[in-house]
Each structure stands twice: as C-alpha cells, then as structure tokens.
JSON list of C-alpha atoms in Angstrom, two decimals:
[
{"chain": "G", "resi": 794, "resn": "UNK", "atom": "CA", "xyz": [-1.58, -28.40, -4.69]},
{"chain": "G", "resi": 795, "resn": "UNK", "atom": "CA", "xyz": [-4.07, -30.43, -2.58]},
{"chain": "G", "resi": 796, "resn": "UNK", "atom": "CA", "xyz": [-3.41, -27.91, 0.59]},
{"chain": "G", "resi": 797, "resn": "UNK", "atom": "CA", "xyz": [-3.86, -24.90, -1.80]},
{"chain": "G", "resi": 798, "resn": "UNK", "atom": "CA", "xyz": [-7.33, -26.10, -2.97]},
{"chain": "G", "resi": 799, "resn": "UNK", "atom": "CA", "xyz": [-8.30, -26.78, 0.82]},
{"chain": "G", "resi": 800, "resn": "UNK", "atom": "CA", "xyz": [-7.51, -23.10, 1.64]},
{"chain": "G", "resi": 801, "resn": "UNK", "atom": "CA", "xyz": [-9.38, -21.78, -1.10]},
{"chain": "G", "resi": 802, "resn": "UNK", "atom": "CA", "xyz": [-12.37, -23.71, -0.06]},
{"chain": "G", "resi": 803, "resn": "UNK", "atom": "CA", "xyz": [-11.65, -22.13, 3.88]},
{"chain": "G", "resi": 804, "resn": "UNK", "atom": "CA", "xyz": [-12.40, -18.61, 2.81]},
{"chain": "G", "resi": 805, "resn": "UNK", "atom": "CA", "xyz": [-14.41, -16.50, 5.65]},
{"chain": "G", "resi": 806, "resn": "UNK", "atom": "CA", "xyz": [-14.99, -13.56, 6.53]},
{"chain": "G", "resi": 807, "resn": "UNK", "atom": "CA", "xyz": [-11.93, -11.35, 8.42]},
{"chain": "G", "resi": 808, "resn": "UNK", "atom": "CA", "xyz": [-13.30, -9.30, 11.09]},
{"chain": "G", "resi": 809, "resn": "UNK", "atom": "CA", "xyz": [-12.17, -5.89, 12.76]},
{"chain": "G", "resi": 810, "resn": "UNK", "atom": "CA", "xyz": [-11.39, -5.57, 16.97]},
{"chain": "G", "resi": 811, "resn": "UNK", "atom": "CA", "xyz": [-9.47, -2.46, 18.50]},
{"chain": "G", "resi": 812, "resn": "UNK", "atom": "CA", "xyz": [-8.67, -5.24, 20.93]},
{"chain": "G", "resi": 813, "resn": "UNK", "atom": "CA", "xyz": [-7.60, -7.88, 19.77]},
{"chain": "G", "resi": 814, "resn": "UNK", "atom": "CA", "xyz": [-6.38, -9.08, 15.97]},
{"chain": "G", "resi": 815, "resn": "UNK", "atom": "CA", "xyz": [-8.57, -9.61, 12.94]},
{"chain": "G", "resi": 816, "resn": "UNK", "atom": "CA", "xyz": [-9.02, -12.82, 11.58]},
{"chain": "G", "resi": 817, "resn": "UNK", "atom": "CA", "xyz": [-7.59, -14.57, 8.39]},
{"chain": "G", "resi": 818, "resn": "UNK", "atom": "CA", "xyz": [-9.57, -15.65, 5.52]},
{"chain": "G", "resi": 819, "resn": "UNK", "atom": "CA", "xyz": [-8.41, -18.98, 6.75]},
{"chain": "G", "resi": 820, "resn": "UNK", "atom": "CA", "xyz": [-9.20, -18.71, 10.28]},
{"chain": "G", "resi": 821, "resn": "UNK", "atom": "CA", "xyz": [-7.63, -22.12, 12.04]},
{"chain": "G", "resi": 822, "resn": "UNK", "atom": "CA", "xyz": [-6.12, -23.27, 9.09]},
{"chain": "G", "resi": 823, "resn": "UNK", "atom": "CA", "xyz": [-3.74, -20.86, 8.18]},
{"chain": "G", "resi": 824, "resn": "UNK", "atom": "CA", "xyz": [0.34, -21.84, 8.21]},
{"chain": "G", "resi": 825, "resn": "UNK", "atom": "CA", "xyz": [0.45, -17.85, 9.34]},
{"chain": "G", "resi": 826, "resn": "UNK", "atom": "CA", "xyz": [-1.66, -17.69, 12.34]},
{"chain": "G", "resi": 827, "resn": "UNK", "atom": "CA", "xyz": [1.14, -16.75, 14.38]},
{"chain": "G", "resi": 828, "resn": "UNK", "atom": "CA", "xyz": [1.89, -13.55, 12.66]},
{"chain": "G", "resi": 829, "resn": "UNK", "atom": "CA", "xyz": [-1.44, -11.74, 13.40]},
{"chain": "G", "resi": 830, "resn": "UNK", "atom": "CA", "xyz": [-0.43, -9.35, 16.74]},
{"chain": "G", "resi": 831, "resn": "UNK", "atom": "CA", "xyz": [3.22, -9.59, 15.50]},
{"chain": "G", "resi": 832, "resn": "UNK", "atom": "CA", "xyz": [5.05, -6.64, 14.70]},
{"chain": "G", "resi": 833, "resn": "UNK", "atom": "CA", "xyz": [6.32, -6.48, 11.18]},
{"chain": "G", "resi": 834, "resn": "UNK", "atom": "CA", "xyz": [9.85, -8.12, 10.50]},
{"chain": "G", "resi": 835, "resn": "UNK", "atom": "CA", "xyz": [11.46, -5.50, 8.63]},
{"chain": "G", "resi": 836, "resn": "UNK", "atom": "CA", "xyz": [12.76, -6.27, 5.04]},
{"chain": "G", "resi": 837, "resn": "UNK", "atom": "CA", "xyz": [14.67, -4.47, 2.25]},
{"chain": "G", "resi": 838, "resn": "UNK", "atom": "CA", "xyz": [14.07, -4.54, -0.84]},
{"chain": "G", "resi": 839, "resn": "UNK", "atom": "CA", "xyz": [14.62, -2.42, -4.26]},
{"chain": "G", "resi": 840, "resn": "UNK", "atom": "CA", "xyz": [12.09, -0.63, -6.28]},
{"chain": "G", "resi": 841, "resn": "UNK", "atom": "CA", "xyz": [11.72, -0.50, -9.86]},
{"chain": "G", "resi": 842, "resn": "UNK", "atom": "CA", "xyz": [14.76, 2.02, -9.77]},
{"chain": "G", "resi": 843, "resn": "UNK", "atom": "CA", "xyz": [17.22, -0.27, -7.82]},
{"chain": "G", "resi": 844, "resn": "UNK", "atom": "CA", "xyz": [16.63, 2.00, -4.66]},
{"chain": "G", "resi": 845, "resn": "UNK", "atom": "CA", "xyz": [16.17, -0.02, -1.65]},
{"chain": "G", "resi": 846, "resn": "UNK", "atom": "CA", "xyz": [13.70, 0.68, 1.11]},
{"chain": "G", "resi": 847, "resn": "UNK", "atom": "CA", "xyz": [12.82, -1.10, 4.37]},
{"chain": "G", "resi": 848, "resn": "UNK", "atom": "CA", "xyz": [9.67, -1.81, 5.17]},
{"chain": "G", "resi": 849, "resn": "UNK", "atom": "CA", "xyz": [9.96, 0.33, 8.08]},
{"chain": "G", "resi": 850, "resn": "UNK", "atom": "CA", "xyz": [9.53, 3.13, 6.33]},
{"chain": "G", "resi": 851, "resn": "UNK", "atom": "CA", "xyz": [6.25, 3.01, 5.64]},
{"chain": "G", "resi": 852, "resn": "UNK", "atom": "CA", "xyz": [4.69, -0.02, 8.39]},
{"chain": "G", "resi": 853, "resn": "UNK", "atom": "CA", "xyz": [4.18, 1.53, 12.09]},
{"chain": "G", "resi": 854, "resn": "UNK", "atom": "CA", "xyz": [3.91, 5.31, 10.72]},
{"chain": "G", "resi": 855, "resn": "UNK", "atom": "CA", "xyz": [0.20, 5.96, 11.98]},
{"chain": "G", "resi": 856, "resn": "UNK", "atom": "CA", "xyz": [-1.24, 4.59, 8.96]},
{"chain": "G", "resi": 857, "resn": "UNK", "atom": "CA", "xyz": [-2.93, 1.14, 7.71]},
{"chain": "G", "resi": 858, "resn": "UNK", "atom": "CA", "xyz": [-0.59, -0.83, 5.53]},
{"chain": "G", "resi": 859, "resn": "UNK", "atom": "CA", "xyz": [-1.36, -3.54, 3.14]},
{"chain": "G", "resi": 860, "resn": "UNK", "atom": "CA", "xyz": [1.44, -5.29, 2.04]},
{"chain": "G", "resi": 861, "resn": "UNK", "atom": "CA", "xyz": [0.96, -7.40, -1.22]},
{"chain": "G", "resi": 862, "resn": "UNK", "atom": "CA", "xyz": [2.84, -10.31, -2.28]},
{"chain": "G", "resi": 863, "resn": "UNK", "atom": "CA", "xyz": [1.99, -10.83, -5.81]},
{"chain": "G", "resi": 864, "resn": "UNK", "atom": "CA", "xyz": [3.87, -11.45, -10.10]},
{"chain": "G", "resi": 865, "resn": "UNK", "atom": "CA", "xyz": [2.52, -10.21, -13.09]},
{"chain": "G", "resi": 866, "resn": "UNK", "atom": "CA", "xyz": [2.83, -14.05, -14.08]},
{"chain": "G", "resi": 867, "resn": "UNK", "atom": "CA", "xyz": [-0.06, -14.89, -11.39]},
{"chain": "G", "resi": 868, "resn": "UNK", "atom": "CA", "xyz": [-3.50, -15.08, -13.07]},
{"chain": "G", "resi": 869, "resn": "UNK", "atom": "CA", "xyz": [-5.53, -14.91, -9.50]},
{"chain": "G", "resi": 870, "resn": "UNK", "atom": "CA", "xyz": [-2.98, -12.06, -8.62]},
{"chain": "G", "resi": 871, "resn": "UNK", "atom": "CA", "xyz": [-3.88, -10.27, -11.88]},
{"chain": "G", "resi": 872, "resn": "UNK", "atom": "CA", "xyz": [-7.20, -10.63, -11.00]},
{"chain": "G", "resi": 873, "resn": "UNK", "atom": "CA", "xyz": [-7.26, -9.55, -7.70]},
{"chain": "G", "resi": 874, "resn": "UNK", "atom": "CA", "xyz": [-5.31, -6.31, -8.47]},
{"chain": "G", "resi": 875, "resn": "UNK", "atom": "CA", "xyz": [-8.44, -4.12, -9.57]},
{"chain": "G", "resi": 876, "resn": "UNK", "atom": "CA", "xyz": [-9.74, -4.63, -6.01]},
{"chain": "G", "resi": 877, "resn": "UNK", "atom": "CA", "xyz": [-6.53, -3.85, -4.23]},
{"chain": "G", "resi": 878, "resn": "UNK", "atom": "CA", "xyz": [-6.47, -0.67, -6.34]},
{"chain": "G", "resi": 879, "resn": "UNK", "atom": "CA", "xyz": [-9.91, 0.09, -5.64]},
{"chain": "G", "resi": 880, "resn": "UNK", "atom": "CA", "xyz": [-9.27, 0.11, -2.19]},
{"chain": "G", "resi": 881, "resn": "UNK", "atom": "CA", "xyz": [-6.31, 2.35, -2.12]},
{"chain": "G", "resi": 882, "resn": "UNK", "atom": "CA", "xyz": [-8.11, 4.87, -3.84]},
{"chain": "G", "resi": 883, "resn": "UNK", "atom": "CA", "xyz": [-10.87, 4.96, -2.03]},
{"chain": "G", "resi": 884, "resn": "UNK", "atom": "CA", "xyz": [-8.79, 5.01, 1.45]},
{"chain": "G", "resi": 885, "resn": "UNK", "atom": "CA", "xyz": [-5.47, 6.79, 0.20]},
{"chain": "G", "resi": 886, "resn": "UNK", "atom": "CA", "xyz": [-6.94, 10.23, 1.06]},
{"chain": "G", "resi": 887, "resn": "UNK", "atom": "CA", "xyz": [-7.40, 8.48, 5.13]},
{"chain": "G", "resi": 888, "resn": "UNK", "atom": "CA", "xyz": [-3.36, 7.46, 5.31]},
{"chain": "G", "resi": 889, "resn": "UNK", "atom": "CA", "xyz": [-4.35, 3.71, 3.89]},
{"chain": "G", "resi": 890, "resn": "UNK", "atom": "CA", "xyz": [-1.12, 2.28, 1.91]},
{"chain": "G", "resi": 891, "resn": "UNK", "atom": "CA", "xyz": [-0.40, -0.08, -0.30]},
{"chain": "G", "resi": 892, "resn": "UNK", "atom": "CA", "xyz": [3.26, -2.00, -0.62]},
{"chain": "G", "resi": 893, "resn": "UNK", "atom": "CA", "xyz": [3.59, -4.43, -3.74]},
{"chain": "G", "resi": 894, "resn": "UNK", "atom": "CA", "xyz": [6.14, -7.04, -3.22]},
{"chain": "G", "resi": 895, "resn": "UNK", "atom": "CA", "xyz": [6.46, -8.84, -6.41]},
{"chain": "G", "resi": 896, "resn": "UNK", "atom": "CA", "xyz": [7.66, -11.97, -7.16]},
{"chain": "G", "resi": 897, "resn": "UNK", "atom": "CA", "xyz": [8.24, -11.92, -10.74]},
{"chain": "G", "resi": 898, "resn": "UNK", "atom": "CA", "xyz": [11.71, -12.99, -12.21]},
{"chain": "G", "resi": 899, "resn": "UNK", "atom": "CA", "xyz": [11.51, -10.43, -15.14]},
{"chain": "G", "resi": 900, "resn": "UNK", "atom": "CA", "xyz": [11.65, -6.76, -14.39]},
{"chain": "G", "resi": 901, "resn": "UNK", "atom": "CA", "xyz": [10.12, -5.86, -17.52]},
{"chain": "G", "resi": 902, "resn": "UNK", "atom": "CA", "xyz": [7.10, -8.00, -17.02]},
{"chain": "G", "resi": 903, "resn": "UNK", "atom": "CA", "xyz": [6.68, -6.02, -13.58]},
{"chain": "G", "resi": 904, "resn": "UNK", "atom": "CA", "xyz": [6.94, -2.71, -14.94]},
{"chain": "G", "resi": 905, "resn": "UNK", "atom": "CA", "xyz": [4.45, -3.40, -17.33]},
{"chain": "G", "resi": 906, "resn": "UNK", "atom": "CA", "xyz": [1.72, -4.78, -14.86]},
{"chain": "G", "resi": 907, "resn": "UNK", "atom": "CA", "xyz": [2.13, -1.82, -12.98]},
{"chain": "G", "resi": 908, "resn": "UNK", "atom": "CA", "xyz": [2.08, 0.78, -15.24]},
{"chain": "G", "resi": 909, "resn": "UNK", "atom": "CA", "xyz": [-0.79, -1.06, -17.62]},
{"chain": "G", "resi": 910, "resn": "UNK", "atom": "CA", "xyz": [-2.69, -1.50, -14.76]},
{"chain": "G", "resi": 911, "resn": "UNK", "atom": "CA", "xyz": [-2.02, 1.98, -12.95]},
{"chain": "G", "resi": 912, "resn": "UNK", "atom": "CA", "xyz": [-0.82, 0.42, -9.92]},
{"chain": "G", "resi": 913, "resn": "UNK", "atom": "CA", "xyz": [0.73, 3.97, -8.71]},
{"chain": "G", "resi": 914, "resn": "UNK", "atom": "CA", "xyz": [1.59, 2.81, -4.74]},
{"chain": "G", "resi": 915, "resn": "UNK", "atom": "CA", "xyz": [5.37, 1.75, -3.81]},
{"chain": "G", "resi": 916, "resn": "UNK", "atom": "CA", "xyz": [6.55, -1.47, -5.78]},
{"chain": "G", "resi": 917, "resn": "UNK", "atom": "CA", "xyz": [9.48, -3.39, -4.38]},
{"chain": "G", "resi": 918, "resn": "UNK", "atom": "CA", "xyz": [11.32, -6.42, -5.50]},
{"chain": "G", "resi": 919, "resn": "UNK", "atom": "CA", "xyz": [14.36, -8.67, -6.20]},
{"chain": "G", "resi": 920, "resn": "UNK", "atom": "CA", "xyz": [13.10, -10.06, -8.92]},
{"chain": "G", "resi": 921, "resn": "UNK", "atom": "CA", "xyz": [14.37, -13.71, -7.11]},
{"chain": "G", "resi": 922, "resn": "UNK", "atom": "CA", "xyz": [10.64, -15.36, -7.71]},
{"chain": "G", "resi": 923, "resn": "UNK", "atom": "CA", "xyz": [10.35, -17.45, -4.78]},
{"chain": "G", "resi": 924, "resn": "UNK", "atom": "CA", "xyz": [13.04, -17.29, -3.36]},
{"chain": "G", "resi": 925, "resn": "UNK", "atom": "CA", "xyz": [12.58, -13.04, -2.83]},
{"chain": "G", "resi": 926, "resn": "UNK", "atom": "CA", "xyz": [14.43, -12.16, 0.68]},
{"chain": "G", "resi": 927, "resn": "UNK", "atom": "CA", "xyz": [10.95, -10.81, 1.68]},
{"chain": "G", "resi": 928, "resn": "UNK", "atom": "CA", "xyz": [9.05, -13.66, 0.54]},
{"chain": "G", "resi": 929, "resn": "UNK", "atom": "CA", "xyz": [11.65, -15.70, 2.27]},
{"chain": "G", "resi": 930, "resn": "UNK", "atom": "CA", "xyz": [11.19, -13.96, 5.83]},
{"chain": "G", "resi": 931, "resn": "UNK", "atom": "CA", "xyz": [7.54, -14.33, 5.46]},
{"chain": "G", "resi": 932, "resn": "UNK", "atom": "CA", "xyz": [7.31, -17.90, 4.37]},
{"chain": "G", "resi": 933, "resn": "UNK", "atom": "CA", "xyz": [5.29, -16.65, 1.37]},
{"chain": "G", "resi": 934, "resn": "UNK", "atom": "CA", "xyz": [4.28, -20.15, 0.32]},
{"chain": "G", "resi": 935, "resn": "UNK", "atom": "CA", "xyz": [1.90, -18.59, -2.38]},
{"chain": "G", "resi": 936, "resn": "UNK", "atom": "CA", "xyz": [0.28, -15.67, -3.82]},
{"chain": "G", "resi": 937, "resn": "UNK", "atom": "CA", "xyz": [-1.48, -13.79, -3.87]},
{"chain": "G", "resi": 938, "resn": "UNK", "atom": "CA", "xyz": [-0.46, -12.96, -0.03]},
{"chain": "G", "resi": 939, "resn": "UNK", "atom": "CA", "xyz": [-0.87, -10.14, 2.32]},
{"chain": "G", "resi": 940, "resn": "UNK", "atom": "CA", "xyz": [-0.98, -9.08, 5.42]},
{"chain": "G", "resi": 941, "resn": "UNK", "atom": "CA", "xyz": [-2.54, -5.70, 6.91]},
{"chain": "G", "resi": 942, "resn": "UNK", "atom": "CA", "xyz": [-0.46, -3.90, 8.90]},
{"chain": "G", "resi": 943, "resn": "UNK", "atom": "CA", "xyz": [-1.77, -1.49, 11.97]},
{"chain": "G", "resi": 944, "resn": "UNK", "atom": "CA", "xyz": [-0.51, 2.38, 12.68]},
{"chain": "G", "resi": 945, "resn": "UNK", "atom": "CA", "xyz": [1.53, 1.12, 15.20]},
{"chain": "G", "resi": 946, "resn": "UNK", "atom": "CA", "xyz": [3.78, -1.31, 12.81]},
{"chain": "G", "resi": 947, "resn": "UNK", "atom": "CA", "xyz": [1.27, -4.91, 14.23]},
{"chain": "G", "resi": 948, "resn": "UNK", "atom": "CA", "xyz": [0.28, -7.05, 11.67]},
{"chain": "G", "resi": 949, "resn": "UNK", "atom": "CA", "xyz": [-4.13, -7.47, 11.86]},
{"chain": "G", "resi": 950, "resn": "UNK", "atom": "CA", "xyz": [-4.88, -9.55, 9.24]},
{"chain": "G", "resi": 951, "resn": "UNK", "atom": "CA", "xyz": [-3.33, -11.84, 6.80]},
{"chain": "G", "resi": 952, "resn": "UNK", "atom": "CA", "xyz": [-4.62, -13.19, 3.59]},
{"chain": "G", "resi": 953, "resn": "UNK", "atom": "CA", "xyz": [-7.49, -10.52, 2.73]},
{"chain": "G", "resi": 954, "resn": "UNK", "atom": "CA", "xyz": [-8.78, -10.48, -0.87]},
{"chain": "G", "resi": 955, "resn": "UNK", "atom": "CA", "xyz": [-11.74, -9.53, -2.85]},
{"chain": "G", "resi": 956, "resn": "UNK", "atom": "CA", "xyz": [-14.58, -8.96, -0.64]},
{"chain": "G", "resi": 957, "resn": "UNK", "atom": "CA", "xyz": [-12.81, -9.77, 2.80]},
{"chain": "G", "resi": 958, "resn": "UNK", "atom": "CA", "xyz": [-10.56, -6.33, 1.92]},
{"chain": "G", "resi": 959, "resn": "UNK", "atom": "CA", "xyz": [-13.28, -4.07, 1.31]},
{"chain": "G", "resi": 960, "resn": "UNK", "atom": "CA", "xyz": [-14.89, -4.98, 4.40]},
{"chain": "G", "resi": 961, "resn": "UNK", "atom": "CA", "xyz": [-12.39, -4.90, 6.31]},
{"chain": "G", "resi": 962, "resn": "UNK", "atom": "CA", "xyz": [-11.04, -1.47, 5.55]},
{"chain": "G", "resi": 963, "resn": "UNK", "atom": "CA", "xyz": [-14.47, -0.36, 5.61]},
{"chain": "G", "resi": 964, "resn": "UNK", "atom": "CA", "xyz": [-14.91, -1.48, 9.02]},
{"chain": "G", "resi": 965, "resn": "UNK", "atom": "CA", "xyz": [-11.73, 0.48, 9.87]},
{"chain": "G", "resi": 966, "resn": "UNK", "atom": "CA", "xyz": [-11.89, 3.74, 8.08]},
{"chain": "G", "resi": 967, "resn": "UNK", "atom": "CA", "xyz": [-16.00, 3.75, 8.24]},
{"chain": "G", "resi": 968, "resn": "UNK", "atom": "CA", "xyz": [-17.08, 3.58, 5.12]}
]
C-alpha cells in the first residue's frame, strides 16, 4: 500500500520523442522502466465471446495502441474510463486503438461496464483477476495500467492517465 501511495504522489508529465521513448508518469520510480523501447510480448487472451486473440493482431500494425489493464470492480479504473474513451474517439478516425484487458473475476460485471459505459474498442480477458496470463507477463502489480504501444509493435509509454494521455496523444497525432 505504502509503495502505491508513493507512486501516486510521483505523477509527471510523459513526454513525446521520434527518437527515443516517452516517459512514465513515474519517471525513475517505476518497477516498468525497462519495458519502454521494448517490443510488445505477445499475449492471448479471450473476448467477451470466448474468442481468443493475440495481441499481435492489433500492436505493430502502423497504428498507436493503448493497452488498458483495468476491472469494473476498480473505482480509480472506473473513473479513469471516460478519459480513455474520450481519447479513442477523438483519435480513432487517425488509426489510435484501444485494447481493454480486464481483470475482473465476473464476466457479467465486465459486460456491464462496457456496455453501460459504451466502451465499444476490443475487450479481452480470463476473467483470472490477478492472476490474468496477460497481467501475469506484464507484472501488472496494479491498475489501472497501460502502456502505449508504437506503429511498429515498441512500447512508448507506460502508466498514462488523465491528463498525461491527452497530451500525449495530442503531441502525437497533433491535436
């Protein structure tokens, strides 16, 4: 608990470089420094459907990627939503995406937070809380949790939310 209030007192602003990385909200504190320049480690998981996808199919395609670790369960998650989705419509119509990992435990609970909320990008999920294979592979220690991934299938920034999204993406897509 004590290293979760320390990061949310670490917040700063993530920054935009054709050369080199952005930065995390966390910059020099983060436990996932060492993904930023990384390609994606590709996962499978199922949608809301029970048909798997990798996350190859839709990181390193020429577009941007954000891909959201989040449950309907998670009060900041819940209230960070509105700003992912605000985001994705804005930048949808420029190739920006938007994958949901959830780490809820009840599938109906999901569904619900996505369709209440109108959450209409692709939703995966094991429904394994915690312990969700993709969660696993990323060390998702908490959430809400992202990472933005580059046309070319490199992860650029971890850990964006609220106003260090928006600024980010409109760094990128220029407006």
């Amino acid at each position: 608990m004590k290293r979760f209030i320390i990061f949310l007192f670490c917040l700063t602003v993530a920054t935009v470089s054709q050369s080199q990385p952005m930065a995390t909200g966390y910059v020099g504190m983060s436990p996932y420094a060492h993904l930023l320049g990384k390609k994606i480690t590709d996962v499978v998981q199922p949608d809301m459907n029970g048909k798997k996808h990798k996350l190859s199919e839709y990181c390193g395609k020429g577009s941007y990627v954000l891909v959201d670790f989040w449950a309907s369960w998670c009060n900041p998650c819940m209230m960070e939503m509105p700003n992912v989705k605000a985001c994705w419509q804005k930048y949808k119509g420029q190739g920006f995406k938007v994958v949901g990992i959830s780490l809820d435990r009840d599938k109906k609970s999901w569904e619900q937070a996505v369709k209440r909320g109108g959450y209409n990008w692709i939703h995966l999920s094991d429904l394994n809380h915690f312990e969700n294979s993709a969660a696993r592979t990323y060390n998702v220690q908490y959430i809400p949790w992202n990472f933005l991934v580059d046309p070319k299938g490199k992860i650029v920034a971890i850990e964006l939310t609220g106003d260090d999204l928006v600024q980010t993406l409109k760094k990128i897509y220029k407006k």
